[in-house]
Amino acid sequence: MSDAQSVPTPRPGRREVLELTRELLRIDTVNPPGNEREAAEVALAYAKRFGLTGSLQPIGEGRANLHLVLRGKGEQAPMMYCGHLDTVPLGTAEWTRPPHAAEVDEDGVLWGRGSVDMKGGLAAMLVGMTTLARADVPRPADVHFLATAGEEVDCAGARAARDSGALEGIASLVIAEPTDLDLVVAHKGALFLEFVTYGRAAHGAMPDQGVNAITHMMSLLERLGALDLGLAAHPVLGGPTLSVGTIQGGSVVNIVPDRCSAQVDLRRVPGIEHAALVVRIEELLEDLRSTLPDFEAQMTVTGDYAAVGTDPGEPLVRAAGRVLEGVLGWPPEVSGVSYFSDGSILHPGANLQTLLFGPGDPHLAHQTDERVPVAALERAAEFFTLLPLAPATS
Ligand SMILES: [Zn+2]
């Protein structure tokens, strides 16, 4: 509450975040192919009306990132708001309401693909920035806005932004993935591995004449599952996990298979580096080669997304906690999530304080009938308006 002397608290205009989210939802950015450029142009046109500057970064045909800046006084290090423009496909089940019509139901819930993941969060960040741009309040730091293409498939937009230096000088990063308005300070990383074991074909009636690639794969996966990652469980994420996603081998029942392949999804927690883990698995393969007769296998890294973790005591998390408590009226929950985000690409090596915060139930992301309460969008927009004004040091 402000008195007559103090600076008034900036507030987003009524329905502003709803209208911008609806505009973005009506643009189909299902990835593949993505088609994010049109949504980026809509966001750019909206931002320019309020004096923000920025530009598109093309990422192939019909695709683009958007990078905007709202200048501050430079008393604090710049922060960045980040979100992705693409969505996952619609799935095969029928939707109760059309996925690109952006309908609001009688309970004040907005429906559509991307409402939760994450055009609602994206619009809330942008409305926060334009509200600040209009308000007559001193802004301690520059606030950047990065809307990326491609997050749902390969993080191509985040990689391009990082490689072009968009993160330079940025001290803190807030990604508007759906967290149900909780503060998420850590997420797991993913290491996708493909293994191929090799054998020697033989008649199924004479297996001793061949080398069975499937049997070797079973030995490999058993050893891999028992691999001690040597880590205490992370305080908010728990331990790493391993899941065998695919396995293929053999052609017919009466031939000893000479090839077997399997894909493994390893979800990692902060504290273990990808490179160190790959070395340990290479050592495991080497051990199998020396102990199992005729064992031969190859490993390929097919996906590498770093884990992200920020200490809850860091200034960004504390400032966000105070602001959010004011918006919600109760202390927010601080937690971790298993999915990864553009933070996997933007965070590593940059020494960024990173936070995930956004409207919407994460369980509704990637689902049929994805939908978000308008009230959650409004609270998020309020949070994104006030966060850049919060002192980051106390
Ligand atoms: Zn997302």
mmCIF file of N, CA and C in Angstrom, residues 151-273:
data_model
loop_
_atom_site.group_PDB
_atom_site.id
_atom_site.type_symbol
_atom_site.label_atom_id
_atom_site.label_comp_id
_atom_site.label_asym_id
_atom_site.label_seq_id
_atom_site.Cartn_x
_atom_site.Cartn_y
_atom_site.Cartn_z
ATOM 1 N N GLU A 151 12.096 -24.730 -28.256
ATOM 2 C CA GLU A 151 12.410 -25.372 -26.971
ATOM 3 C C GLU A 151 11.867 -26.779 -26.884
ATOM 4 N N GLU A 152 10.690 -27.018 -27.459
ATOM 5 C CA GLU A 152 10.036 -28.311 -27.276
ATOM 6 C C GLU A 152 10.706 -29.449 -28.051
ATOM 7 N N VAL A 153 11.605 -29.110 -28.977
ATOM 8 C CA VAL A 153 12.258 -30.182 -29.734
ATOM 9 C C VAL A 153 13.761 -30.267 -29.438
ATOM 10 N N ASP A 154 14.470 -29.171 -29.643
ATOM 11 C CA ASP A 154 15.929 -29.263 -29.504
ATOM 12 C C ASP A 154 16.577 -28.011 -28.921
ATOM 13 N N CYS A 155 15.762 -27.090 -28.406
ATOM 14 C CA CYS A 155 16.291 -25.843 -27.826
ATOM 15 C C CYS A 155 17.129 -25.060 -28.849
ATOM 16 N N ALA A 156 16.744 -25.138 -30.128
ATOM 17 C CA ALA A 156 17.538 -24.478 -31.182
ATOM 18 C C ALA A 156 17.607 -22.970 -30.964
ATOM 19 N N GLY A 157 16.501 -22.371 -30.550
ATOM 20 C CA GLY A 157 16.477 -20.921 -30.344
ATOM 21 C C GLY A 157 17.386 -20.506 -29.197
ATOM 22 N N ALA A 158 17.323 -21.238 -28.101
ATOM 23 C CA ALA A 158 18.174 -20.907 -26.939
ATOM 24 C C ALA A 158 19.645 -21.042 -27.309
ATOM 25 N N ARG A 159 19.972 -22.072 -28.083
ATOM 26 C CA ARG A 159 21.373 -22.249 -28.502
ATOM 27 C C ARG A 159 21.828 -21.063 -29.358
ATOM 28 N N ALA A 160 20.970 -20.649 -30.292
ATOM 29 C CA ALA A 160 21.328 -19.532 -31.177
ATOM 30 C C ALA A 160 21.479 -18.244 -30.373
ATOM 31 N N ALA A 161 20.585 -18.038 -29.415
ATOM 32 C CA ALA A 161 20.658 -16.822 -28.591
ATOM 33 C C ALA A 161 21.946 -16.815 -27.772
ATOM 34 N N ARG A 162 22.231 -17.947 -27.160
ATOM 35 C CA ARG A 162 23.460 -18.058 -26.361
ATOM 36 C C ARG A 162 24.695 -17.817 -27.238
ATOM 37 N N ASP A 163 24.714 -18.449 -28.412
ATOM 38 C CA ASP A 163 25.887 -18.340 -29.275
ATOM 39 C C ASP A 163 26.064 -16.933 -29.840
ATOM 40 N N SER A 164 24.979 -16.164 -29.899
ATOM 41 C CA SER A 164 25.115 -14.801 -30.427
ATOM 42 C C SER A 164 25.380 -13.799 -29.298
ATOM 43 N N GLY A 165 25.575 -14.295 -28.088
ATOM 44 C CA GLY A 165 25.974 -13.404 -26.993
ATOM 45 C C GLY A 165 24.826 -12.724 -26.269
ATOM 46 N N ALA A 166 23.599 -13.203 -26.460
ATOM 47 C CA ALA A 166 22.441 -12.553 -25.834
ATOM 48 C C ALA A 166 22.504 -12.571 -24.305
ATOM 49 N N LEU A 167 23.263 -13.522 -23.762
ATOM 50 C CA LEU A 167 23.297 -13.675 -22.296
ATOM 51 C C LEU A 167 24.405 -12.848 -21.648
ATOM 52 N N GLU A 168 25.207 -12.186 -22.468
ATOM 53 C CA GLU A 168 26.369 -11.485 -21.925
ATOM 54 C C GLU A 168 25.964 -10.438 -20.893
ATOM 55 N N GLY A 169 26.585 -10.502 -19.733
ATOM 56 C CA GLY A 169 26.326 -9.515 -18.681
ATOM 57 C C GLY A 169 25.086 -9.796 -17.858
ATOM 58 N N ILE A 170 24.283 -10.770 -18.266
ATOM 59 C CA ILE A 170 23.050 -11.072 -17.532
ATOM 60 C C ILE A 170 23.415 -11.794 -16.224
ATOM 61 N N ALA A 171 22.848 -11.309 -15.112
ATOM 62 C CA ALA A 171 23.179 -11.905 -13.811
ATOM 63 C C ALA A 171 22.100 -12.845 -13.317
ATOM 64 N N SER A 172 20.880 -12.626 -13.755
ATOM 65 C CA SER A 172 19.797 -13.485 -13.274
ATOM 66 C C SER A 172 18.797 -13.740 -14.383
ATOM 67 N N LEU A 173 18.227 -14.934 -14.325
ATOM 68 C CA LEU A 173 17.373 -15.403 -15.406
ATOM 69 C C LEU A 173 16.093 -15.977 -14.793
ATOM 70 N N VAL A 174 14.955 -15.530 -15.299
ATOM 71 C CA VAL A 174 13.687 -16.108 -14.841
ATOM 72 C C VAL A 174 12.989 -16.700 -16.057
ATOM 73 N N ILE A 175 12.675 -17.981 -15.993
ATOM 74 C CA ILE A 175 12.042 -18.676 -17.112
ATOM 75 C C ILE A 175 10.605 -18.981 -16.705
ATOM 76 N N ALA A 176 9.660 -18.606 -17.579
ATOM 77 C CA ALA A 176 8.238 -18.676 -17.192
ATOM 78 C C ALA A 176 7.603 -20.026 -17.513
ATOM 79 N N GLU A 177 8.329 -21.112 -17.258
ATOM 80 C CA GLU A 177 7.695 -22.430 -17.365
ATOM 81 C C GLU A 177 6.597 -22.530 -16.307
ATOM 82 N N PRO A 178 5.560 -23.331 -16.541
ATOM 83 C CA PRO A 178 4.473 -23.406 -15.560
ATOM 84 C C PRO A 178 4.939 -24.031 -14.243
ATOM 85 N N THR A 179 4.746 -23.311 -13.157
ATOM 86 C CA THR A 179 5.116 -23.832 -11.836
ATOM 87 C C THR A 179 3.950 -23.710 -10.862
ATOM 88 N N ASP A 180 2.773 -23.374 -11.382
ATOM 89 C CA ASP A 180 1.617 -23.147 -10.503
ATOM 90 C C ASP A 180 1.913 -22.024 -9.514
ATOM 91 N N LEU A 181 2.660 -21.031 -9.960
ATOM 92 C CA LEU A 181 3.029 -19.859 -9.157
ATOM 93 C C LEU A 181 3.936 -20.200 -7.970
ATOM 94 N N ASP A 182 4.603 -21.359 -8.003
ATOM 95 C CA ASP A 182 5.652 -21.658 -7.028
ATOM 96 C C ASP A 182 6.990 -21.180 -7.597
ATOM 97 N N LEU A 183 7.976 -21.054 -6.708
ATOM 98 C CA LEU A 183 9.329 -20.720 -7.163
ATOM 99 C C LEU A 183 10.107 -22.018 -7.333
ATOM 100 N N VAL A 184 10.565 -22.272 -8.531
ATOM 101 C CA VAL A 184 11.342 -23.482 -8.799
ATOM 102 C C VAL A 184 12.806 -23.086 -8.972
ATOM 103 N N VAL A 185 13.653 -23.595 -8.081
ATOM 104 C CA VAL A 185 15.057 -23.171 -8.077
ATOM 105 C C VAL A 185 15.983 -24.195 -8.728
ATOM 106 N N ALA A 186 15.433 -25.340 -9.095
ATOM 107 C CA ALA A 186 16.305 -26.359 -9.686
ATOM 108 C C ALA A 186 15.504 -27.256 -10.613
ATOM 109 N N HIS A 187 16.132 -27.658 -11.697
ATOM 110 C CA HIS A 187 15.524 -28.731 -12.473
ATOM 111 C C HIS A 187 16.570 -29.722 -12.930
ATOM 112 N N LYS A 188 16.128 -30.932 -13.173
ATOM 113 C CA LYS A 188 17.054 -31.969 -13.601
ATOM 114 C C LYS A 188 17.545 -31.701 -15.014
ATOM 115 N N GLY A 189 18.667 -32.286 -15.323
ATOM 116 C CA GLY A 189 19.158 -32.269 -16.694
ATOM 117 C C GLY A 189 18.899 -33.638 -17.302
ATOM 118 N N ALA A 190 19.072 -33.733 -18.609
ATOM 119 C CA ALA A 190 18.873 -35.026 -19.261
ATOM 120 C C ALA A 190 20.094 -35.354 -20.102
ATOM 121 N N LEU A 191 20.500 -36.605 -20.011
ATOM 122 C CA LEU A 191 21.555 -37.115 -20.881
ATOM 123 C C LEU A 191 20.943 -38.295 -21.616
ATOM 124 N N PHE A 192 20.778 -38.145 -22.942
ATOM 125 C CA PHE A 192 20.201 -39.220 -23.735
ATOM 126 C C PHE A 192 21.347 -39.998 -24.388
ATOM 127 N N LEU A 193 21.369 -41.300 -24.145
ATOM 128 C CA LEU A 193 22.465 -42.135 -24.652
ATOM 129 C C LEU A 193 21.912 -43.244 -25.531
ATOM 130 N N GLU A 194 22.654 -43.549 -26.571
ATOM 131 C CA GLU A 194 22.293 -44.710 -27.389
ATOM 132 C C GLU A 194 23.437 -45.718 -27.326
ATOM 133 N N PHE A 195 23.091 -46.948 -27.035
ATOM 134 C CA PHE A 195 24.085 -48.020 -26.983
ATOM 135 C C PHE A 195 23.801 -49.022 -28.096
ATOM 136 N N VAL A 196 24.875 -49.497 -28.697
ATOM 137 C CA VAL A 196 24.740 -50.604 -29.651
ATOM 138 C C VAL A 196 25.719 -51.692 -29.220
ATOM 139 N N THR A 197 25.185 -52.915 -29.077
ATOM 140 C CA THR A 197 26.085 -54.048 -28.825
ATOM 141 C C THR A 197 26.168 -54.884 -30.106
ATOM 142 N N TYR A 198 27.319 -55.487 -30.297
ATOM 143 C CA TYR A 198 27.544 -56.265 -31.515
ATOM 144 C C TYR A 198 27.810 -57.738 -31.161
ATOM 145 N N GLY A 199 27.313 -58.630 -32.009
ATOM 146 C CA GLY A 199 27.557 -60.049 -31.790
ATOM 147 C C GLY A 199 27.957 -60.715 -33.097
ATOM 148 N N ARG A 200 27.723 -62.018 -33.162
ATOM 149 C CA ARG A 200 28.013 -62.759 -34.400
ATOM 150 C C ARG A 200 26.847 -63.698 -34.639
ATOM 151 N N ALA A 201 26.239 -63.593 -35.833
ATOM 152 C CA ALA A 201 25.048 -64.399 -36.123
ATOM 153 C C ALA A 201 25.409 -65.880 -36.205
ATOM 154 N N ALA A 202 24.456 -66.701 -35.799
ATOM 155 C CA ALA A 202 24.622 -68.161 -35.900
ATOM 156 C C ALA A 202 23.234 -68.787 -35.909
ATOM 157 N N HIS A 203 23.148 -70.043 -36.249
ATOM 158 C CA HIS A 203 21.870 -70.760 -36.194
ATOM 159 C C HIS A 203 21.404 -70.816 -34.740
ATOM 160 N N GLY A 204 20.107 -70.566 -34.543
ATOM 161 C CA GLY A 204 19.578 -70.562 -33.182
ATOM 162 C C GLY A 204 19.719 -71.897 -32.477
ATOM 163 N N ALA A 205 19.914 -72.960 -33.248
ATOM 164 C CA ALA A 205 20.100 -74.285 -32.644
ATOM 165 C C ALA A 205 21.535 -74.501 -32.176
ATOM 166 N N MET A 206 22.423 -73.582 -32.601
ATOM 167 C CA MET A 206 23.832 -73.713 -32.206
ATOM 168 C C MET A 206 24.356 -72.377 -31.679
ATOM 169 N N PRO A 207 23.769 -71.903 -30.563
ATOM 170 C CA PRO A 207 24.145 -70.566 -30.072
ATOM 171 C C PRO A 207 25.621 -70.457 -29.702
ATOM 172 N N ASP A 208 26.244 -71.569 -29.364
ATOM 173 C CA ASP A 208 27.666 -71.524 -29.001
ATOM 174 C C ASP A 208 28.551 -71.149 -30.186
ATOM 175 N N GLN A 209 27.978 -71.212 -31.411
ATOM 176 C CA GLN A 209 28.750 -70.830 -32.605
ATOM 177 C C GLN A 209 28.704 -69.309 -32.835
ATOM 178 N N GLY A 210 27.833 -68.611 -32.148
ATOM 179 C CA GLY A 210 27.688 -67.167 -32.369
ATOM 180 C C GLY A 210 27.956 -66.375 -31.100
ATOM 181 N N VAL A 211 27.710 -65.068 -31.202
ATOM 182 C CA VAL A 211 27.803 -64.169 -30.042
ATOM 183 C C VAL A 211 26.484 -63.399 -30.000
ATOM 184 N N ASN A 212 25.783 -63.499 -28.883
ATOM 185 C CA ASN A 212 24.436 -62.943 -28.809
ATOM 186 C C ASN A 212 24.452 -61.473 -28.358
ATOM 187 N N ALA A 213 24.108 -60.560 -29.290
ATOM 188 C CA ALA A 213 24.162 -59.121 -29.004
ATOM 189 C C ALA A 213 23.104 -58.709 -27.976
ATOM 190 N N ILE A 214 21.983 -59.424 -27.949
ATOM 191 C CA ILE A 214 20.931 -59.079 -26.971
ATOM 192 C C ILE A 214 21.377 -59.448 -25.551
ATOM 193 N N THR A 215 21.972 -60.616 -25.415
ATOM 194 C CA THR A 215 22.480 -61.013 -24.097
ATOM 195 C C THR A 215 23.511 -60.000 -23.599
ATOM 196 N N HIS A 216 24.348 -59.535 -24.523
ATOM 197 C CA HIS A 216 25.354 -58.537 -24.135
ATOM 198 C C HIS A 216 24.692 -57.224 -23.745
ATOM 199 N N MET A 217 23.626 -56.861 -24.453
ATOM 200 C CA MET A 217 22.918 -55.628 -24.087
ATOM 201 C C MET A 217 22.308 -55.758 -22.694
ATOM 202 N N MET A 218 21.781 -56.948 -22.391
ATOM 203 C CA MET A 218 21.199 -57.161 -21.053
ATOM 204 C C MET A 218 22.265 -56.972 -19.971
ATOM 205 N N SER A 219 23.462 -57.507 -20.218
ATOM 206 C CA SER A 219 24.557 -57.340 -19.242
ATOM 207 C C SER A 219 24.892 -55.863 -19.076
ATOM 208 N N LEU A 220 24.950 -55.173 -20.220
ATOM 209 C CA LEU A 220 25.310 -53.747 -20.195
ATOM 210 C C LEU A 220 24.285 -52.944 -19.393
ATOM 211 N N LEU A 221 23.005 -53.185 -19.691
ATOM 212 C CA LEU A 221 21.958 -52.392 -19.027
ATOM 213 C C LEU A 221 21.888 -52.698 -17.536
ATOM 214 N N GLU A 222 22.157 -53.934 -17.194
ATOM 215 C CA GLU A 222 22.156 -54.299 -15.780
ATOM 216 C C GLU A 222 23.271 -53.561 -15.033
ATOM 217 N N ARG A 223 24.447 -53.525 -15.647
ATOM 218 C CA ARG A 223 25.572 -52.805 -15.024
ATOM 219 C C ARG A 223 25.290 -51.307 -14.974
ATOM 220 N N LEU A 224 24.701 -50.793 -16.027
ATOM 221 C CA LEU A 224 24.401 -49.357 -16.090
ATOM 222 C C LEU A 224 23.401 -48.973 -14.990
ATOM 223 N N GLY A 225 22.391 -49.825 -14.809
ATOM 224 C CA GLY A 225 21.380 -49.558 -13.791
ATOM 225 C C GLY A 225 21.952 -49.568 -12.387
ATOM 226 N N ALA A 226 23.026 -50.320 -12.199
ATOM 227 C CA ALA A 226 23.623 -50.438 -10.865
ATOM 228 C C ALA A 226 24.747 -49.432 -10.657
ATOM 229 N N LEU A 227 25.012 -48.605 -11.654
ATOM 230 C CA LEU A 227 26.126 -47.650 -11.570
ATOM 231 C C LEU A 227 25.877 -46.661 -10.437
ATOM 232 N N ASP A 228 26.849 -46.557 -9.554
ATOM 233 C CA ASP A 228 26.733 -45.625 -8.429
ATOM 234 C C ASP A 228 27.232 -44.258 -8.898
ATOM 235 N N LEU A 229 26.322 -43.288 -8.908
ATOM 236 C CA LEU A 229 26.708 -41.961 -9.374
ATOM 237 C C LEU A 229 27.437 -41.169 -8.294
ATOM 238 N N GLY A 230 27.562 -41.772 -7.111
ATOM 239 C CA GLY A 230 28.367 -41.169 -6.064
ATOM 240 C C GLY A 230 27.859 -39.826 -5.595
ATOM 241 N N LEU A 231 26.581 -39.646 -5.567
ATOM 242 C CA LEU A 231 26.018 -38.344 -5.214
ATOM 243 C C LEU A 231 25.015 -38.474 -4.081
ATOM 244 N N ALA A 232 25.089 -37.527 -3.157
ATOM 245 C CA ALA A 232 24.002 -37.426 -2.179
ATOM 246 C C ALA A 232 22.797 -36.857 -2.933
ATOM 247 N N ALA A 233 21.585 -37.222 -2.504
ATOM 248 C CA ALA A 233 20.386 -36.706 -3.167
ATOM 249 C C ALA A 233 20.360 -35.180 -3.066
ATOM 250 N N HIS A 234 19.902 -34.532 -4.138
ATOM 251 C CA HIS A 234 19.783 -33.076 -4.163
ATOM 252 C C HIS A 234 18.636 -32.661 -3.238
ATOM 253 N N PRO A 235 18.791 -31.526 -2.500
ATOM 254 C CA PRO A 235 17.756 -31.174 -1.511
ATOM 255 C C PRO A 235 16.345 -31.006 -2.079
ATOM 256 N N VAL A 236 16.208 -30.485 -3.300
ATOM 257 C CA VAL A 236 14.836 -30.345 -3.826
ATOM 258 C C VAL A 236 14.524 -31.292 -4.980
ATOM 259 N N LEU A 237 15.544 -31.912 -5.575
ATOM 260 C CA LEU A 237 15.290 -32.757 -6.753
ATOM 261 C C LEU A 237 15.331 -34.251 -6.463
ATOM 262 N N GLY A 238 15.889 -34.614 -5.317
ATOM 263 C CA GLY A 238 16.086 -36.035 -5.054
ATOM 264 C C GLY A 238 17.277 -36.547 -5.844
ATOM 265 N N GLY A 239 17.240 -37.823 -6.210
ATOM 266 C CA GLY A 239 18.384 -38.426 -6.884
ATOM 267 C C GLY A 239 18.234 -38.459 -8.389
ATOM 268 N N PRO A 240 19.308 -38.829 -9.098
ATOM 269 C CA PRO A 240 19.207 -39.013 -10.547
ATOM 270 C C PRO A 240 18.378 -40.257 -10.870
ATOM 271 N N THR A 241 17.836 -40.321 -12.076
ATOM 272 C CA THR A 241 17.063 -41.500 -12.484
ATOM 273 C C THR A 241 17.558 -42.003 -13.829
ATOM 274 N N LEU A 242 17.244 -43.250 -14.106
ATOM 275 C CA LEU A 242 17.624 -43.855 -15.378
ATOM 276 C C LEU A 242 16.436 -44.643 -15.918
ATOM 277 N N SER A 243 16.146 -44.451 -17.193
ATOM 278 C CA SER A 243 15.061 -45.205 -17.807
ATOM 279 C C SER A 243 15.496 -45.699 -19.181
ATOM 280 N N VAL A 244 15.283 -46.982 -19.431
ATOM 281 C CA VAL A 244 15.562 -47.518 -20.769
ATOM 282 C C VAL A 244 14.324 -47.248 -21.618
ATOM 283 N N GLY A 245 14.487 -46.419 -22.661
ATOM 284 C CA GLY A 245 13.329 -45.981 -23.442
ATOM 285 C C GLY A 245 13.014 -46.873 -24.622
ATOM 286 N N THR A 246 14.036 -47.373 -25.309
ATOM 287 C CA THR A 246 13.799 -48.264 -26.450
ATOM 288 C C THR A 246 14.840 -49.375 -26.423
ATOM 289 N N ILE A 247 14.468 -50.480 -27.019
ATOM 290 C CA ILE A 247 15.442 -51.561 -27.211
ATOM 291 C C ILE A 247 15.038 -52.321 -28.473
ATOM 292 N N GLN A 248 16.017 -52.578 -29.304
ATOM 293 C CA GLN A 248 15.746 -53.283 -30.549
ATOM 294 C C GLN A 248 16.881 -54.250 -30.834
ATOM 295 N N GLY A 249 16.516 -55.470 -31.200
ATOM 296 C CA GLY A 249 17.581 -56.406 -31.536
ATOM 297 C C GLY A 249 17.010 -57.676 -32.151
ATOM 298 N N GLY A 250 17.790 -58.289 -32.966
ATOM 299 C CA GLY A 250 17.395 -59.561 -33.572
ATOM 300 C C GLY A 250 16.427 -59.388 -34.719
ATOM 301 N N SER A 251 16.312 -60.458 -35.540
ATOM 302 C CA SER A 251 15.404 -60.388 -36.687
ATOM 303 C C SER A 251 14.368 -61.515 -36.636
ATOM 304 N N VAL A 252 14.789 -62.723 -36.361
ATOM 305 C CA VAL A 252 13.867 -63.868 -36.262
ATOM 306 C C VAL A 252 14.297 -64.738 -35.086
ATOM 307 N N VAL A 253 13.404 -65.632 -34.704
ATOM 308 C CA VAL A 253 13.646 -66.371 -33.469
ATOM 309 C C VAL A 253 14.824 -67.351 -33.560
ATOM 310 N N ASN A 254 15.109 -67.856 -34.762
ATOM 311 C CA ASN A 254 16.119 -68.922 -34.835
ATOM 312 C C ASN A 254 17.475 -68.453 -35.370
ATOM 313 N N ILE A 255 17.739 -67.153 -35.245
ATOM 314 C CA ILE A 255 19.091 -66.650 -35.551
ATOM 315 C C ILE A 255 19.637 -65.927 -34.320
ATOM 316 N N VAL A 256 20.848 -66.252 -33.940
ATOM 317 C CA VAL A 256 21.505 -65.521 -32.842
ATOM 318 C C VAL A 256 21.730 -64.084 -33.322
ATOM 319 N N PRO A 257 21.195 -63.091 -32.585
ATOM 320 C CA PRO A 257 21.267 -61.711 -33.074
ATOM 321 C C PRO A 257 22.684 -61.142 -33.037
ATOM 322 N N ASP A 258 23.048 -60.421 -34.092
ATOM 323 C CA ASP A 258 24.398 -59.849 -34.137
ATOM 324 C C ASP A 258 24.407 -58.357 -33.826
ATOM 325 N N ARG A 259 23.219 -57.806 -33.522
ATOM 326 C CA ARG A 259 23.174 -56.370 -33.210
ATOM 327 C C ARG A 259 21.992 -56.084 -32.304
ATOM 328 N N CYS A 260 22.225 -55.238 -31.311
ATOM 329 C CA CYS A 260 21.128 -54.798 -30.448
ATOM 330 C C CYS A 260 21.378 -53.334 -30.086
ATOM 331 N N SER A 261 20.322 -52.526 -30.114
ATOM 332 C CA SER A 261 20.486 -51.116 -29.740
ATOM 333 C C SER A 261 19.479 -50.757 -28.659
ATOM 334 N N ALA A 262 19.862 -49.812 -27.819
ATOM 335 C CA ALA A 262 18.964 -49.352 -26.753
ATOM 336 C C ALA A 262 19.209 -47.873 -26.499
ATOM 337 N N GLN A 263 18.128 -47.168 -26.178
ATOM 338 C CA GLN A 263 18.241 -45.748 -25.838
ATOM 339 C C GLN A 263 17.919 -45.568 -24.365
ATOM 340 N N VAL A 264 18.768 -44.801 -23.708
ATOM 341 C CA VAL A 264 18.651 -44.630 -22.260
ATOM 342 C C VAL A 264 18.498 -43.146 -21.931
ATOM 343 N N ASP A 265 17.563 -42.857 -21.041
ATOM 344 C CA ASP A 265 17.272 -41.485 -20.613
ATOM 345 C C ASP A 265 17.741 -41.338 -19.167
ATOM 346 N N LEU A 266 18.828 -40.614 -19.003
ATOM 347 C CA LEU A 266 19.389 -40.394 -17.672
ATOM 348 C C LEU A 266 19.031 -38.979 -17.228
ATOM 349 N N ARG A 267 18.312 -38.849 -16.140
ATOM 350 C CA ARG A 267 17.981 -37.512 -15.634
ATOM 351 C C ARG A 267 18.928 -37.186 -14.503
ATOM 352 N N ARG A 268 19.646 -36.113 -14.697
ATOM 353 C CA ARG A 268 20.723 -35.801 -13.765
ATOM 354 C C ARG A 268 20.342 -34.647 -12.842
ATOM 355 N N VAL A 269 21.027 -34.570 -11.707
ATOM 356 C CA VAL A 269 20.818 -33.457 -10.787
ATOM 357 C C VAL A 269 22.081 -32.592 -10.807
ATOM 358 N N PRO A 270 21.987 -31.340 -10.352
ATOM 359 C CA PRO A 270 23.198 -30.511 -10.327
ATOM 360 C C PRO A 270 24.274 -31.182 -9.482
ATOM 361 N N GLY A 271 25.513 -31.015 -9.849
ATOM 362 C CA GLY A 271 26.605 -31.576 -9.061
ATOM 363 C C GLY A 271 27.342 -32.679 -9.786
ATOM 364 N N ILE A 272 26.783 -33.180 -10.870
ATOM 365 C CA ILE A 272 27.534 -34.166 -11.652
ATOM 366 C C ILE A 272 27.567 -33.677 -13.102
ATOM 367 N N GLU A 273 28.786 -33.606 -13.622
ATOM 368 C CA GLU A 273 28.956 -33.062 -14.967
ATOM 369 C C GLU A 273 28.770 -34.164 -16.005
#
